[in-house]
Amino acid sequence: MTTHYEQAIQELTVNQRQAVYWQDGAALVLAGPGSGKTRVLTTRIARIIQESPKQTFRILALTFTNKAADEMNNRVATLCPDCEDRLSIGTFHAFCTNLLRQHGSHIGVQTTFTIYSLEDDRRQVLRDVLKHDPDNKPVGHDENQILKIIDGLMSRFATPNSTPTLFRDQAQGARYAKLYEQYNKELRRLNALDFNSLLYQTHQLVTTYPAVAARYRRTYRYWLIDEFQDTNTAQYRIIRELAGNDFNNVFVVADDDQIIYEWNGASYQQLLRFREEFNPTFIQLPTNYRCPPSIVNAANNLVSHNSTRTPQKAPLLAGRTTTQLPESQHIRVLTYDTDNDEAVGIATTIHQAGRETWGSTIVMARTRALLENLLQQLKERDVPALIAQRRDHFLTPHFQWLQAVLHQFTRPLDKRNFRVVVDAYNQMNGAVYTTDDLIREAEQTSVDYLGVWATHLTESTEVVHRTTGEYITGLRRHPDNHSAFSDYFVQQFKKTTVEEGYDDLAEDCSAWTELKKNISHTIDPNAGLDQFLQQLDLRSKEPSPPKGSVRLMTIHAAKGTEAEYVYVIGMAEDNIPSFQSIKKGNESREMEEERRNCFVAITRTKEQLTLSTAKQYRGWQKKPSRFIKEMGLSIPA
């Protein structure tokens, strides 16, 4: 038992202690923002392991972002060192990936499958399908619309036979049924899965082979699910099938006031289903230790206007006892004439607050467009700032090449990936290798594509090509040396950033280094290249912001963050709430989600909340957001 663990136990409140010491049976923990839910989850994991030192069962913990999973892993490692072999902490998609890697062959999924995380890859799959059957293209739909509908079918676990019944237009439904089947067949041919098919195939596996689900119930005695309110129907059905009729050691943490991903299938209905089907014990963590009392009060006022909430839910309680600023400065409401005036005013306010505050400042808006003008205004005042967002690909050909060439070692006959390898290499080194010629030569000599290319590289008179060929040849002989291989090239890329001042390359170098470090804490140190690449494919390629930078983000991207100083700009009708939600009406589901968006935004605050609105956006007159009044705040004239 570590001192960190003893201290964590001692610092638990009465409600937190109830959750941490909950043993067997289902539990639903309603945890408001800033209530210490991560502490509860990690301390509960450590407590179960500490109290069962001679047992071999494992604990499964699922969350929705790699950032949250990494934080949980790090906290548990501090509380309970050397217990990694009894834990599996990760995202839903990582869990499904691991399950299919181990058992996917039962349903014809090759365990060496690739994960298509990029929209460009998915579009190419769709184009290839439509190229072979152009007459089947759905009428009036572009690629993005088609992929969105395919995703919807996949998330419903629809089959090609059931697809036509989901469309009012039977002809269109028939086209989609055929296209849906062809899209999945093409993924199967490529030995690839996208994010939605990861869930689809996992559900197929555990429903077709219930023995696989039974094995997981035996291995993992306790399941913990973080941010359960973000669970979509597909994810919930996987949990339901895995649990079967008898297993109910499912401990979920949720907040029905933070359901802001309804566009991705999250719904209050998941909470109702869980309560009906698992009959959980109900535990509440209402005390907010993050926000000053006045912000807690504003948040309660705001969300009380929603009706889709757990009836027994207690209001937030203010647990913060000391703050740096006086109470009168905890909330500011600022008004401007135009959106440009707002951007200038907020940028000036942030600049005048001083350099020491910038790294503790985040600015949120309902849409990215509202942030872009502010970013320019901040840069004009020499305030370091960036718009934070998930990025599924590297910016530069250097790291696109490095990721692709590592993939080629695990998929030596992947023509599509090999084209990325060669094209990116040509782009970064000014080379002129021709992919078609290399593929043709490989097929004539029965040598894999990378082997043929490596031979050409090593025969080059240019040092950079010859060295690259030698490193590729070395890794082909000793694939366990993939870490040293990538380290060598990252060092070369870092030299390029110094010599040429290549900002995007410097950013990618930072992202790769950070990713590799985080992945090393997640997987076994002796794990193979395939496990490293699996984690790499699933994670955002965006590096952490430089120290001292102001972070700008949409509200959806701000989930899980907090800062001393929080600005929410664009607090006007048609912005937040959105135009679409206003059309639906004040009592609509869409309006309630917009209110939850605002609730999430303001409860990121640790010290001072600044709300701003303008009388005019893009030349159109706008009224202040109704949410300001609902918070109980007054709007300056």
mmCIF file of C-alpha atoms in Angstrom, residues 100-101 109-115 190-192 407 410-411 530:
data_model
loop_
_atom_site.group_PDB
_atom_site.id
_atom_site.type_symbol
_atom_site.label_atom_id
_atom_site.label_comp_id
_atom_site.label_asym_id
_atom_site.label_seq_id
_atom_site.Cartn_x
_atom_site.Cartn_y
_atom_site.Cartn_z
ATOM 1 C CA LEU A 100 -11.111 -8.324 -32.678
ATOM 2 C CA ARG A 101 -7.344 -8.792 -32.827
ATOM 3 C CA VAL A 109 -11.904 -10.567 -39.623
ATOM 4 C CA GLN A 110 -8.180 -11.037 -40.122
ATOM 5 C CA THR A 111 -6.378 -10.110 -36.922
ATOM 6 C CA THR A 112 -3.822 -8.012 -38.861
ATOM 7 C CA PHE A 113 -6.483 -5.531 -39.980
ATOM 8 C CA THR A 114 -5.717 -1.855 -40.569
ATOM 9 C CA ILE A 115 -7.729 0.931 -38.942
ATOM 10 C CA LEU A 190 -8.500 -4.430 -47.885
ATOM 11 C CA ASN A 191 -8.320 -6.062 -44.444
ATOM 12 C CA ALA A 192 -9.371 -2.736 -42.953
ATOM 13 C CA HIS A 407 2.531 0.066 -41.593
ATOM 14 C CA THR A 410 3.079 -5.218 -41.084
ATOM 15 C CA ARG A 411 1.218 -5.243 -44.432
ATOM 16 C CA ASP A 530 1.393 -3.911 -34.718
#
